[in-house]
Amino acid sequence: MTDFLLELRSEEIPARMQAGARADLETLFRKELAAAGVEPGAITVWSTPRRLALIARDLPEATRAVREETKGPALGAPTQALEGFLRKSGLTQDQLEVRDLKGKATYFAVVEKPGRAVSQVLAEAIPAIVRAFPWPKSMRWGAASISTESTRWVRPLSGIVAIFGEELVPCEAGGVQSGYATVGHRFHHPRPITIGGAHDYADKMRACHVIVSHEERQDIVRMGAAEVATLGGLTLVEDEGLVVENAGLTEWPVPLLGRFDEAFLEVPPEVIQLTARVNQKYFVCENDGKLANAFVCTANIEANDGGEAIVAGNRKVLAARLSDARFFWDTDRKTTLAEQAEKLKRITFHEKLGTVADKVERVARLAEWLASEGIVPNCDPALARQAAELCKADLVTEMVGEFPELQGLMGGYYARAEGLPDAVADAIRDHYKPVGQGDEVPTAPITVAVSLADKLDTLVCFFVERMPPTGSRDPFALRRAALGTLQLIQSNNLRLNLLDAILFSVSMRWADMSGEPFSHFAEDVRSTIFNDRLSTRGELTEQLAAQAVFDLVDFFADRLKVQQREAGVRHDLIDAVFALGEEDDLVRLLARVHALQAFVGTEDGANLLAGYKRAANILKKEDWHGIEGEIARTGEEDPLAGVDDPDLAPVIAAKMAERHSLSYEAEPAEQALIDALATAAPQAERAVAAEDFARAMAALASLRAPIDAFFESVTVNDPDPAKRNSRLALLDQFRAAVHNVADFSRIEG
């Protein structure tokens, strides 16, 4: 078995493309070998800014000989069938074999392919890999570039090393011939290096100041940056993204510590860190938990002066960047956030949704409503509105124009500099949170109100305008907004009726479009939803708004299932609670779901579920609609039907009790279930009303033994119609008692 080395050398490969390029190189190499029937051993792929390298272990010297047999038409088949088979096999008729197949003479094509030298397979594979390589961005170069058929590569391809064992694999790609020679470090060893094979490649490159292993370079950057910071009496601010990027920018990384003017520290620390990171790829350092006037850059050379000149040059470049940042900071503070917010009228939020100023006004009204209704406890409505009115103002500042990543954060800094209340500044800073799983969820009341209002407004507006996510496409990040809304409600235990909040937001969208009072429109939409009443006003009908509300509620339900599934909650249990209807309080819904999951995981829960399903199946099979459904409709069966006179209530109650009383002596198991239901059903109902769902489940658990005994010893479909109807009614009562907690028909198992 023999090892193979491939190096594809070029001008600088962007650091962000190197991880993908390594994976693509291995994939394409395996594909080419698999097509030739070659199974490699371990494959190692490395990258540096100037080369991709692959080492494949334990390749055979030659491929195996292959004998291929293909069944053809029978003797006597039409001439066209035989001619087609000959074309497909590439043989002539006299080269075919005739065999007996199930008593019928049949043609067979037998082709024996001798083994090929693997070096020949590799010689064909390398150009194919270069041609098929899927760089995110690539280029043509040289005289050949006038043709669209010329080779493309991320940067001009300048060298190919292809050695099988110790033998050269002769090939050509992009006008470059393969050879034994490569080059070392651009400055330390720019001269050619002769490689003997896979066995000495890494060592020879290291001797010429090239560390081919990207993982080793990452370790050097990670540990070296921390070490130089420690030697300077500082603590490195860890940044794994910078580790990977600096390793991808260097072939011989040397971390160096530098200092910048302490006066720049008056700029917010996030600005300094972002300036250093994004523009210069520098790490920053802390001293006693605060940002220090220090940075760590990564040189690509071992300097004779220990890096002093390199640090000095990087200090000048960083100083220029920080001067720009300080200018933005000083300039932005000369304008109040309220004045900045006026400029939002000139910025389009979406062509169908008006300006950012329009959105801000909707968010302000919604945040104020969430506070004034007590949905967000201990939240001052005036402060909630003020924070919402200013939450997007930093979008027009110089700093956010330069660093969009700082939106919200800079608004918080400018609010504090302006002397606004801390609660308002915090809300402006954090109102985008949470932006994803694992992100911090705000808990400060003002922040919660503004964040929730912002997300609800975005969701409602895009759903009303018929722009929900489709498949994998979610250009407006609505799934993230929905998950953020759910996280805010759950983490802060908000007793929010989601439908009311959605209706309030929908009504504000209508007010923007029609100029009519949004409170009036909310009632129209609610009427449409619950009474199916249709009416048209301008461009938007209550029917369409109602449909948008329905869609959005379903969307929230789907997001909730995704979120809870990741938390280990079964989706069918969420369905079982949703199926009850009119459950828009997510806190209460999830409390019920969690209690249900704990219950069905017990023996009592599993057995009660089995009993429920048996009862439900019997009722379905018998098409049971209750005792009333079994009474013949003569028109005279109930003279008190429809009577709602309060004075007749006792009479009606006595009449119904008489109707539902047993006309026979119940069997012991039957009576035991009647008694158990009489106790458990009201207990469960009271527990649900008190939101004590664990106690409600305990009440249901008391029905497990009686329902098991009932099915064990009582015949439901008794020949006596009175017994049959009473027992079916009893099962219906059992089902209703269970449904008061959850719709067990939705539970799997």
XYZ file of C-alpha atoms in Angstrom:
749
model
C 0.000 0.000 0.000
C 1.259 3.456 -0.939
C 0.686 7.032 0.304
C -0.174 9.912 -1.987
C 0.564 13.653 -1.620
C -1.231 16.412 -3.476
C -0.475 20.121 -3.039
C -2.323 22.797 -4.997
C -0.471 26.096 -4.594
C -1.864 29.510 -5.498
C -1.895 33.123 -4.494
C -3.605 33.956 -1.166
C -6.715 31.935 -0.338
C -9.130 34.019 1.804
C -9.211 32.694 5.362
C -13.014 32.462 5.342
C -12.896 30.018 2.392
C -10.301 27.612 3.703
C -12.490 25.348 5.867
C -14.928 24.822 2.999
C -12.084 24.242 0.568
C -10.619 21.496 2.758
C -13.959 19.698 2.895
C -14.515 20.101 -0.859
C -11.060 18.773 -1.706
C -11.610 15.603 0.310
C -15.101 15.101 -1.133
C -13.953 15.482 -4.744
C -10.906 13.267 -4.198
C -13.006 10.463 -2.693
C -15.519 10.783 -5.527
C -12.860 10.432 -8.226
C -11.279 7.406 -6.538
C -14.638 5.760 -5.891
C -15.485 6.046 -9.596
C -12.343 4.030 -10.326
C -13.072 1.479 -7.595
C -10.279 2.652 -5.282
C -10.869 2.818 -1.522
C -8.303 5.056 0.238
C -7.235 4.741 3.856
C -7.048 7.781 6.141
C -7.162 11.157 4.386
C -5.665 14.327 5.858
C -6.337 17.759 4.354
C -4.463 20.916 5.330
C -4.674 24.526 4.240
C -2.498 27.621 4.460
C -3.023 31.021 2.825
C -1.070 29.773 -0.209
C -1.849 26.084 -0.571
C -4.249 23.202 -0.142
C -2.594 19.892 0.693
C -4.008 16.369 0.845
C -2.371 13.158 1.994
C -4.154 9.864 1.281
C -2.813 6.792 3.059
C -2.736 3.146 1.998
C -3.679 3.330 -1.653
C -3.234 0.175 -3.779
C -0.753 0.145 -6.651
C -3.452 -0.849 -9.118
C -7.191 -1.162 -9.333
C -8.769 -4.582 -9.413
C -9.580 -6.310 -12.714
C -13.312 -6.143 -13.340
C -15.552 -8.587 -15.205
C -18.889 -7.095 -16.191
C -21.764 -9.215 -17.462
C -24.850 -7.655 -18.988
C -27.960 -9.572 -19.997
C -29.260 -8.823 -23.508
C -32.233 -9.817 -25.634
C -33.186 -13.416 -26.377
C -32.214 -15.097 -29.624
C -34.841 -14.322 -32.177
C -35.644 -10.933 -30.677
C -36.301 -8.058 -33.116
C -33.212 -6.805 -34.920
C -33.655 -3.315 -33.438
C -33.391 -4.709 -29.875
C -30.151 -6.536 -30.702
C -28.646 -3.485 -32.421
C -29.471 -1.294 -29.433
C -27.835 -3.783 -27.065
C -24.685 -3.878 -29.209
C -24.440 -0.103 -29.209
C -24.856 -0.002 -25.442
C -22.224 -2.679 -24.784
C -19.775 -1.544 -27.442
C -19.386 -5.095 -28.748
C -20.107 -6.862 -32.015
C -22.544 -9.748 -32.314
C -19.804 -12.355 -32.620
C -18.354 -11.144 -29.265
C -21.595 -11.912 -27.409
C -22.118 -15.104 -25.450
C -25.289 -17.168 -25.705
C -26.562 -18.751 -22.483
C -29.610 -20.661 -21.434
C -31.784 -18.506 -19.184
C -34.919 -20.196 -17.882
C -35.076 -22.426 -20.943
C -34.550 -19.576 -23.390
C -31.323 -18.835 -25.326
C -30.226 -15.317 -24.381
C -27.392 -13.001 -25.408
C -24.909 -11.835 -22.751
C -22.215 -9.172 -23.089
C -19.101 -10.065 -21.115
C -16.491 -7.325 -20.746
C -13.294 -7.883 -18.832
C -11.557 -4.715 -17.749
C -7.986 -5.206 -16.598
C -6.716 -3.373 -13.518
C -5.250 0.096 -13.972
C -2.281 1.669 -12.272
C -3.570 3.920 -9.474
C -1.014 6.532 -10.532
C -2.879 6.756 -13.828
C -6.179 7.116 -11.986
C -4.661 9.957 -9.932
C -3.277 11.661 -13.050
C -6.803 11.838 -14.446
C -8.394 12.737 -11.104
C -6.304 15.840 -10.346
C -7.365 17.901 -13.399
C -10.964 16.791 -12.831
C -10.817 17.998 -9.220
C -9.422 21.373 -10.275
C -12.131 21.789 -12.921
C -14.959 20.847 -10.555
C -13.771 22.753 -7.482
C -16.719 24.805 -6.079
C -15.017 27.980 -4.844
C -17.553 30.573 -3.608
C -15.670 33.072 -5.773
C -13.109 32.218 -8.425
C -11.211 33.804 -11.308
C -9.527 33.142 -14.623
C -6.037 34.428 -15.385
C -3.396 34.751 -18.058
C -3.783 34.590 -21.826
C -6.150 31.618 -21.577
C -8.645 33.670 -19.602
C -10.159 35.092 -22.799
C -11.949 31.742 -23.115
C -14.853 30.872 -20.835
C -13.575 27.288 -20.911
C -10.313 28.187 -19.172
C -9.549 26.961 -15.654
C -11.000 28.861 -12.703
C -9.420 28.930 -9.247
C -9.746 31.120 -6.181
C -6.516 32.897 -7.135
C -4.103 32.050 -9.967
C -2.903 28.459 -9.625
C 0.883 28.461 -9.525
C 2.037 24.955 -8.608
C 1.004 21.308 -8.309
C 2.865 18.679 -6.309
C 1.547 15.151 -6.939
C 3.640 12.261 -5.609
C 2.487 8.637 -5.338
C 4.901 6.921 -3.003
C 8.077 8.568 -4.274
C 7.010 8.665 -7.928
C 5.730 11.786 -9.656
C 2.155 11.666 -10.923
C 2.418 13.550 -14.216
C -0.610 15.755 -14.884
C -1.570 19.260 -15.935
C -4.288 21.630 -14.750
C -4.805 25.281 -15.586
C -1.606 25.297 -17.634
C 0.432 24.155 -14.603
C 2.433 20.908 -14.793
C 2.872 18.764 -11.711
C 6.311 18.384 -10.164
C 8.282 17.566 -7.040
C 8.984 21.211 -6.176
C 7.043 23.709 -4.085
C 8.101 26.887 -2.274
C 8.421 27.733 1.387
C 7.551 30.881 3.342
C 7.195 33.983 1.195
C 9.905 35.843 3.154
C 11.888 33.232 5.081
C 12.286 30.692 2.269
C 10.889 31.791 -1.107
C 13.146 29.364 -2.986
C 11.987 25.991 -4.408
C 11.851 22.950 -2.101
C 12.006 19.419 -3.438
C 9.499 17.135 -1.756
C 10.198 13.417 -1.527
C 6.600 12.366 -0.825
C 3.891 12.295 1.792
C 6.381 11.038 4.395
C 8.561 14.181 4.474
C 6.191 16.907 3.274
C 5.196 18.443 6.643
C 8.733 18.316 8.054
C 10.346 19.898 4.994
C 7.738 22.645 4.926
C 8.274 23.347 8.638
C 12.018 23.632 8.005
C 11.157 26.328 5.492
C 8.895 28.252 7.926
C 5.575 26.857 6.738
C 3.318 25.048 9.218
C 0.938 23.218 6.882
C -1.452 22.076 9.629
C -4.137 24.705 10.136
C -4.997 23.160 13.509
C -1.419 23.541 14.729
C -1.353 27.169 13.599
C -4.615 27.784 15.455
C -3.071 26.365 18.627
C -0.054 28.647 18.211
C -2.283 31.718 17.765
C -4.573 30.785 20.648
C -1.857 30.010 23.170
C 0.640 32.575 21.910
C -1.842 35.469 22.093
C -2.802 34.529 25.644
C 0.868 34.207 26.613
C 1.977 37.623 25.336
C -1.030 39.224 27.036
C -0.137 37.533 30.323
C 3.471 38.648 30.020
C 2.158 42.202 29.702
C 0.126 41.841 32.902
C -3.157 41.607 30.958
C -5.893 39.091 30.166
C -6.695 38.227 26.563
C -10.332 38.579 25.485
C -10.871 35.181 23.902
C -12.219 35.115 20.353
C -12.188 31.761 18.581
C -13.275 33.337 15.309
C -10.159 35.509 15.341
C -8.029 32.469 16.154
C -9.255 30.683 13.034
C -8.972 33.797 10.878
C -5.431 34.657 11.951
C -4.349 31.058 11.425
C -5.809 31.296 7.925
C -3.868 34.496 7.223
C -0.439 33.196 8.251
C 1.882 30.293 7.478
C 4.216 31.034 10.418
C 2.102 32.848 13.063
C 3.835 35.006 15.685
C 1.487 36.797 18.159
C 2.751 40.228 19.296
C 1.480 42.586 22.004
C 1.032 46.285 21.248
C -0.374 49.345 23.025
C -2.514 52.227 21.806
C -3.176 55.705 23.226
C -5.108 55.423 26.477
C -7.212 58.446 25.475
C -9.117 56.231 23.038
C -10.637 54.354 25.974
C -13.267 57.082 26.283
C -14.913 55.422 23.274
C -17.269 52.558 24.261
C -15.282 49.311 24.652
C -17.464 47.407 22.170
C -16.526 49.971 19.503
C -12.815 49.539 20.176
C -13.086 45.766 20.131
C -15.113 45.755 16.916
C -12.723 48.203 15.250
C -9.735 46.061 16.188
C -11.446 42.806 15.282
C -13.215 43.645 12.032
C -10.793 46.074 10.474
C -7.461 44.756 11.726
C -8.038 41.180 12.964
C -6.555 42.080 16.370
C -7.385 40.617 19.759
C -8.047 43.032 22.609
C -7.054 42.715 26.261
C -8.548 43.474 29.646
C -7.102 44.650 32.929
C -9.152 43.901 36.055
C -12.213 43.190 33.924
C -12.026 46.450 31.966
C -10.796 47.004 28.433
C -7.094 47.873 28.371
C -5.277 50.041 25.837
C -3.609 46.961 24.363
C -4.008 44.688 21.372
C -2.482 41.461 20.063
C -1.694 41.225 16.364
C -0.445 38.118 14.566
C 2.624 38.540 12.404
C 3.525 36.141 9.585
C 7.260 36.408 10.125
C 9.923 36.020 12.809
C 11.310 39.551 12.881
C 14.935 40.232 13.786
C 13.898 43.084 16.107
C 11.427 40.914 18.001
C 8.492 42.485 16.174
C 8.943 46.088 17.329
C 8.593 47.547 13.836
C 5.572 45.356 13.099
C 3.860 46.437 16.318
C 4.640 50.091 15.630
C 3.112 49.864 12.154
C 0.001 48.112 13.435
C -0.337 50.698 16.213
C -0.451 53.503 13.632
C -3.092 51.744 11.565
C -5.224 51.027 14.631
C -4.854 54.604 15.841
C -6.258 55.859 12.555
C -9.233 53.512 12.866
C -9.849 54.487 16.480
C -9.646 58.170 15.563
C -12.502 57.616 13.120
C -14.489 55.815 15.815
C -13.890 58.635 18.299
C -15.018 61.168 15.700
C -18.263 59.224 15.178
C -18.762 59.008 18.951
C -18.252 62.740 19.460
C -20.355 63.729 16.443
C -23.331 61.499 17.297
C -23.546 62.845 20.851
C -24.146 66.357 19.522
C -27.619 65.274 18.354
C -30.275 63.958 20.713
C -31.899 60.615 20.044
C -35.252 62.342 19.626
C -33.755 64.461 16.837
C -32.181 61.380 15.279
C -35.553 59.610 15.419
C -37.071 62.299 13.180
C -34.746 61.124 10.392
C -36.395 57.686 10.483
C -39.243 59.173 8.459
C -36.901 59.135 5.464
C -35.995 55.432 5.825
C -38.255 52.771 4.335
C -38.865 49.799 6.595
C -40.502 47.853 3.761
C -42.237 49.036 0.620
C -45.556 47.631 1.878
C -45.069 48.619 5.517
C -44.084 52.261 5.377
C -41.117 53.915 7.052
C -39.121 52.957 10.107
C -40.827 55.894 11.844
C -44.200 54.249 11.146
C -42.968 51.033 12.700
C -41.589 52.880 15.719
C -44.969 54.502 16.366
C -46.715 51.123 16.244
C -44.135 49.607 18.582
C -44.521 52.535 20.988
C -48.307 52.105 21.148
C -47.992 48.354 21.641
C -45.307 48.694 24.338
C -47.449 51.252 26.152
C -50.456 48.894 25.953
C -48.441 45.957 27.309
C -47.420 48.124 30.257
C -50.764 49.802 30.962
C -52.667 46.492 30.805
C -50.306 45.005 33.386
C -49.200 42.287 30.964
C -45.610 43.279 31.687
C -45.684 43.769 35.474
C -44.057 46.777 37.151
C -43.648 48.533 33.820
C -44.176 52.295 33.588
C -46.260 52.926 30.420
C -44.704 56.357 29.840
C -41.147 55.011 30.050
C -42.062 52.045 27.853
C -43.383 54.419 25.212
C -40.347 56.705 25.476
C -37.933 53.796 25.079
C -39.863 52.448 22.101
C -39.949 55.859 20.394
C -36.138 56.049 20.609
C -35.201 52.384 20.157
C -34.396 52.702 16.424
C -32.896 56.202 16.516
C -29.295 54.976 16.446
C -29.855 53.500 12.961
C -29.141 56.949 11.497
C -26.024 57.647 13.591
C -22.526 57.757 12.137
C -21.316 54.947 14.385
C -24.012 52.457 13.418
C -23.579 53.452 9.785
C -19.953 52.297 10.086
C -20.672 49.313 12.350
C -24.237 48.011 11.821
C -23.526 45.279 14.388
C -23.706 47.961 17.099
C -27.341 48.968 16.532
C -29.194 49.039 19.810
C -25.969 48.974 21.800
C -24.959 52.463 20.647
C -28.468 53.737 21.222
C -28.102 52.701 24.850
C -24.785 54.534 25.171
C -26.182 57.689 23.540
C -29.258 57.577 25.802
C -27.060 57.476 28.915
C -24.820 60.234 27.598
C -27.963 62.296 27.061
C -29.079 61.725 30.653
C -32.141 59.595 29.920
C -33.325 57.148 32.601
C -31.254 53.991 32.922
C -34.320 51.826 32.303
C -34.894 53.594 28.980
C -31.228 53.290 27.986
C -31.204 49.586 28.856
C -34.370 48.990 26.829
C -32.906 50.723 23.782
C -29.711 48.685 24.151
C -31.344 45.290 24.601
C -34.628 45.463 22.688
C -33.313 43.242 19.873
C -32.686 40.426 22.357
C -32.998 37.507 22.297
C -31.611 37.129 18.777
C -31.270 33.349 18.877
C -31.103 30.222 20.978
C -28.731 30.686 23.892
C -28.872 34.474 23.770
C -29.646 36.426 26.937
C -33.383 36.993 27.462
C -34.231 40.453 28.871
C -35.979 40.604 32.240
C -36.104 44.366 32.948
C -39.783 45.401 32.545
C -39.245 48.333 30.157
C -36.914 46.245 27.995
C -39.331 43.323 27.926
C -42.209 45.560 26.817
C -40.235 47.173 23.985
C -38.624 43.933 22.827
C -41.945 42.093 22.815
C -43.701 44.941 21.014
C -41.000 45.156 18.355
C -41.159 41.439 17.574
C -44.953 41.225 17.602
C -45.246 44.208 15.274
C -42.809 42.670 12.794
C -44.640 39.346 12.802
C -48.114 40.845 12.475
C -47.187 43.268 9.697
C -45.570 40.670 7.478
C -48.363 38.149 8.054
C -51.067 40.735 7.314
C -49.242 41.577 4.078
C -49.088 37.870 3.181
C -45.316 37.525 3.497
C -44.820 34.610 5.912
C -41.760 32.347 5.769
C -41.950 29.706 3.042
C -39.969 26.467 3.266
C -36.366 27.266 4.073
C -36.751 30.933 3.099
C -37.222 33.430 5.897
C -35.830 36.739 4.595
C -37.370 38.801 7.398
C -36.243 36.446 10.211
C -39.839 35.851 11.327
C -39.072 32.440 12.818
C -36.425 34.062 14.995
C -38.863 36.801 16.005
C -41.481 34.212 16.984
C -38.999 32.212 19.050
C -37.801 35.423 20.686
C -41.395 36.293 21.565
C -41.936 32.867 23.103
C -38.711 33.149 25.105
C -39.689 36.574 26.447
C -43.115 35.331 27.541
C -41.790 32.163 29.170
C -38.710 33.615 30.870
C -40.708 36.481 32.366
C -43.814 34.418 33.174
C -45.982 36.920 31.288
C -49.709 36.247 31.495
C -50.240 37.404 27.944
C -53.280 36.399 25.930
C -51.487 35.988 22.620
C -54.626 36.437 20.549
C -55.414 39.771 22.232
C -51.863 40.991 21.637
C -51.981 39.953 17.987
C -55.393 41.603 17.514
C -54.141 44.820 19.092
C -51.145 44.836 16.758
C -53.284 43.988 13.705
C -55.657 46.821 14.546
C -52.759 49.294 14.660
C -51.621 48.140 11.232
C -55.158 48.778 9.992
C -55.156 52.229 11.570
C -51.956 53.073 9.667
C -53.585 52.051 6.396
C -57.129 53.371 6.810
C -56.865 56.217 9.276
C -59.737 54.727 11.281
C -59.497 54.126 15.053
C -57.685 50.871 15.641
C -59.821 49.966 18.648
C -62.889 49.905 16.390
C -61.160 47.692 13.843
C -60.014 45.233 16.518
C -63.645 44.556 17.387
C -64.470 44.026 13.701
C -61.663 41.488 13.311
C -62.624 39.704 16.516
C -66.205 39.526 15.253
C -64.986 38.071 11.974
C -62.927 35.443 13.764
C -65.603 34.308 16.185
C -68.816 34.981 14.217
C -67.627 34.522 10.616
C -68.989 37.963 9.764
C -67.468 39.419 6.605
C -67.237 43.077 5.638
C -64.918 45.086 3.441
C -63.132 48.347 4.204
C -60.724 49.862 1.710
C -57.832 47.613 0.739
C -57.972 45.298 3.735
C -60.988 43.249 4.794
C -61.746 41.925 8.222
C -61.779 38.502 6.597
C -58.178 38.838 5.429
C -57.089 40.237 8.780
C -58.786 37.372 10.570
C -57.036 34.879 8.304
C -53.700 36.559 9.052
C -54.423 36.210 12.764
C -55.262 32.530 12.350
C -52.072 31.958 10.330
C -49.954 33.753 12.880
C -51.421 31.804 15.798
C -50.686 28.571 13.915
C -47.180 29.839 13.208
C -46.605 30.467 16.902
C -47.906 26.988 17.674
C -45.424 25.452 15.231
C -42.533 27.485 16.664
C -43.578 26.471 20.175
C -43.479 22.810 19.171
C -40.002 23.227 17.690
C -38.768 25.029 20.795
C -40.291 22.537 23.218
C -39.174 19.521 21.195
C -35.594 20.761 21.531
C -36.265 21.037 25.276
C -37.431 17.422 25.389
C -41.207 17.994 25.345
C -43.317 15.735 23.160
C -45.138 17.522 20.322
C -48.268 15.372 20.713
C -48.718 16.628 24.261
C -48.657 20.224 23.011
C -51.289 19.229 20.444
C -53.358 17.635 23.213
C -53.488 20.927 25.109
C -53.916 23.154 22.025
C -56.859 20.982 20.942
C -58.834 22.155 23.972
C -59.185 25.531 22.264
C -59.128 29.079 23.676
C -55.751 28.511 25.349
C -53.785 31.611 24.425
C -51.870 31.994 27.699
C -48.522 30.369 26.902
C -47.396 30.226 30.523
C -50.534 28.349 31.515
C -50.378 26.173 28.398
C -46.811 25.068 29.053
C -47.505 24.426 32.727
C -50.314 22.127 31.648
C -48.101 20.436 29.025
C -45.277 19.822 31.489
C -47.674 18.364 34.053
C -49.188 16.182 31.337
C -45.778 14.911 30.237
C -44.896 13.997 33.802
C -48.241 12.206 34.196
C -48.232 10.140 30.981
C -44.746 8.969 31.846
C -46.100 7.196 34.938
C -47.784 3.800 35.075
C -51.079 5.424 36.091
C -50.825 7.823 33.169
C -50.063 5.113 30.614
C -52.917 2.909 31.840
C -55.371 5.806 31.997
C -54.430 6.711 28.414
C -55.117 3.131 27.345
C -58.483 3.216 29.140
C -59.324 6.562 27.538
C -58.563 5.296 24.050
C -60.681 2.204 24.642
C -63.583 4.343 25.849
C -63.189 6.773 22.933
C -63.115 3.937 20.406
C -66.326 2.435 21.834
C -68.093 5.805 21.738
C -66.910 6.393 18.180
C -67.969 2.934 17.042
C -71.413 3.397 18.607
C -71.673 6.920 17.135
C -72.580 8.145 20.615
C -74.019 11.656 20.875
C -75.270 11.481 24.443
C -78.501 10.430 26.096
C -80.351 13.238 24.309
C -79.209 11.824 20.979
C -80.794 8.463 21.817
C -84.289 9.877 22.436
C -86.684 9.658 19.515
C -87.466 13.081 18.077
C -91.261 13.379 18.227
C -91.461 17.058 18.948
C -92.874 16.360 22.414
C -89.880 14.780 24.088
C -88.932 17.761 26.301
C -91.370 20.586 26.937
C -88.737 22.389 29.020
C -86.143 22.472 26.229
C -84.944 25.996 25.548
C -86.529 27.425 28.691
C -84.160 29.821 30.488
C -86.461 31.259 33.141
C -84.375 31.431 36.401
C -87.434 30.401 38.422
C -87.622 27.155 36.484
C -83.938 26.273 36.990
C -84.636 23.882 39.920
C -87.364 22.222 37.906
C -85.085 21.750 34.910
C -82.293 20.403 37.141
C -84.670 17.888 38.722
C -85.916 16.901 35.293
C -82.374 16.244 34.015
C -81.358 14.357 37.170
C -84.393 12.139 36.774
C -83.533 11.496 33.137
C -79.913 10.536 33.872
C -80.647 8.394 36.937
C -80.215 4.656 36.561
C -83.325 2.529 36.051
C -81.466 -0.564 37.191
C -79.044 -1.599 39.910
C -75.492 -0.845 38.807
C -72.841 -3.529 38.904
C -70.124 -2.975 41.559
C -67.409 -1.898 39.074
C -69.921 0.331 37.323
C -70.945 2.004 40.577
C -67.293 2.377 41.574
C -66.591 4.302 38.339
C -69.696 6.463 38.884
C -68.510 7.332 42.389
C -64.921 7.937 41.268
C -66.065 10.306 38.514
C -68.324 12.150 40.936
C -65.259 12.896 43.019
C -62.456 13.173 40.450
C -64.209 15.265 37.775
C -64.951 18.286 40.003
C -61.535 17.961 41.679
C -59.797 18.089 38.297
C -61.993 20.991 37.178
C -61.201 23.017 40.320
C -57.489 22.224 40.002
C -57.446 23.376 36.357
C -59.233 26.588 37.316
C -56.579 27.165 39.991
C -53.830 26.293 37.448
C -52.679 23.488 39.731
C -52.191 21.022 36.897
C -50.227 18.519 38.961
C -53.264 18.205 41.246
C -55.515 17.898 38.201
C -53.399 14.985 36.963
C -53.557 13.398 40.417
C -57.340 13.596 40.269
C -57.315 11.837 36.894
C -54.940 9.213 38.260
C -57.639 8.209 40.740
C -59.736 7.064 37.763
C -57.144 4.558 36.568
C -58.218 1.627 38.787
C -61.998 2.180 38.393
C -61.837 2.395 34.575
C -59.646 -0.725 34.415
C -62.102 -2.632 36.634
C -65.063 -1.357 34.621
C -63.692 -2.720 31.368
C -62.699 -5.928 33.106
C -66.125 -6.858 34.439
C -68.861 -4.711 32.849
C -70.448 -5.315 29.445
C -70.993 -1.928 27.806
C -73.140 -3.093 24.887
C -75.650 -4.861 27.066
C -78.766 -6.235 25.334
C -80.808 -4.029 27.659
C -80.973 -0.590 25.924
C -81.215 1.203 29.262
C -77.999 -0.383 30.528
C -76.241 0.178 27.199
C -77.174 3.870 27.094
C -76.266 4.463 30.720
C -72.881 2.816 30.331
C -72.109 4.687 27.135
C -73.077 7.893 28.949
C -70.758 6.903 31.780
C -67.871 6.468 29.340
C -68.768 9.833 27.845
C -68.541 11.380 31.319
C -65.149 9.733 31.777
C -63.975 11.133 28.447
C -65.274 14.602 29.339
C -63.488 14.522 32.703
C -60.223 13.677 30.983
C -60.817 16.325 28.279
C -61.084 18.968 30.948
C -57.315 18.535 31.378
C -56.196 17.619 27.854
C -57.464 16.034 24.661
C -56.063 12.547 25.193
C -57.059 11.548 21.656
C -54.060 13.588 20.414
C -51.590 11.687 22.599
C -49.585 8.973 20.902
C -49.206 5.546 22.453
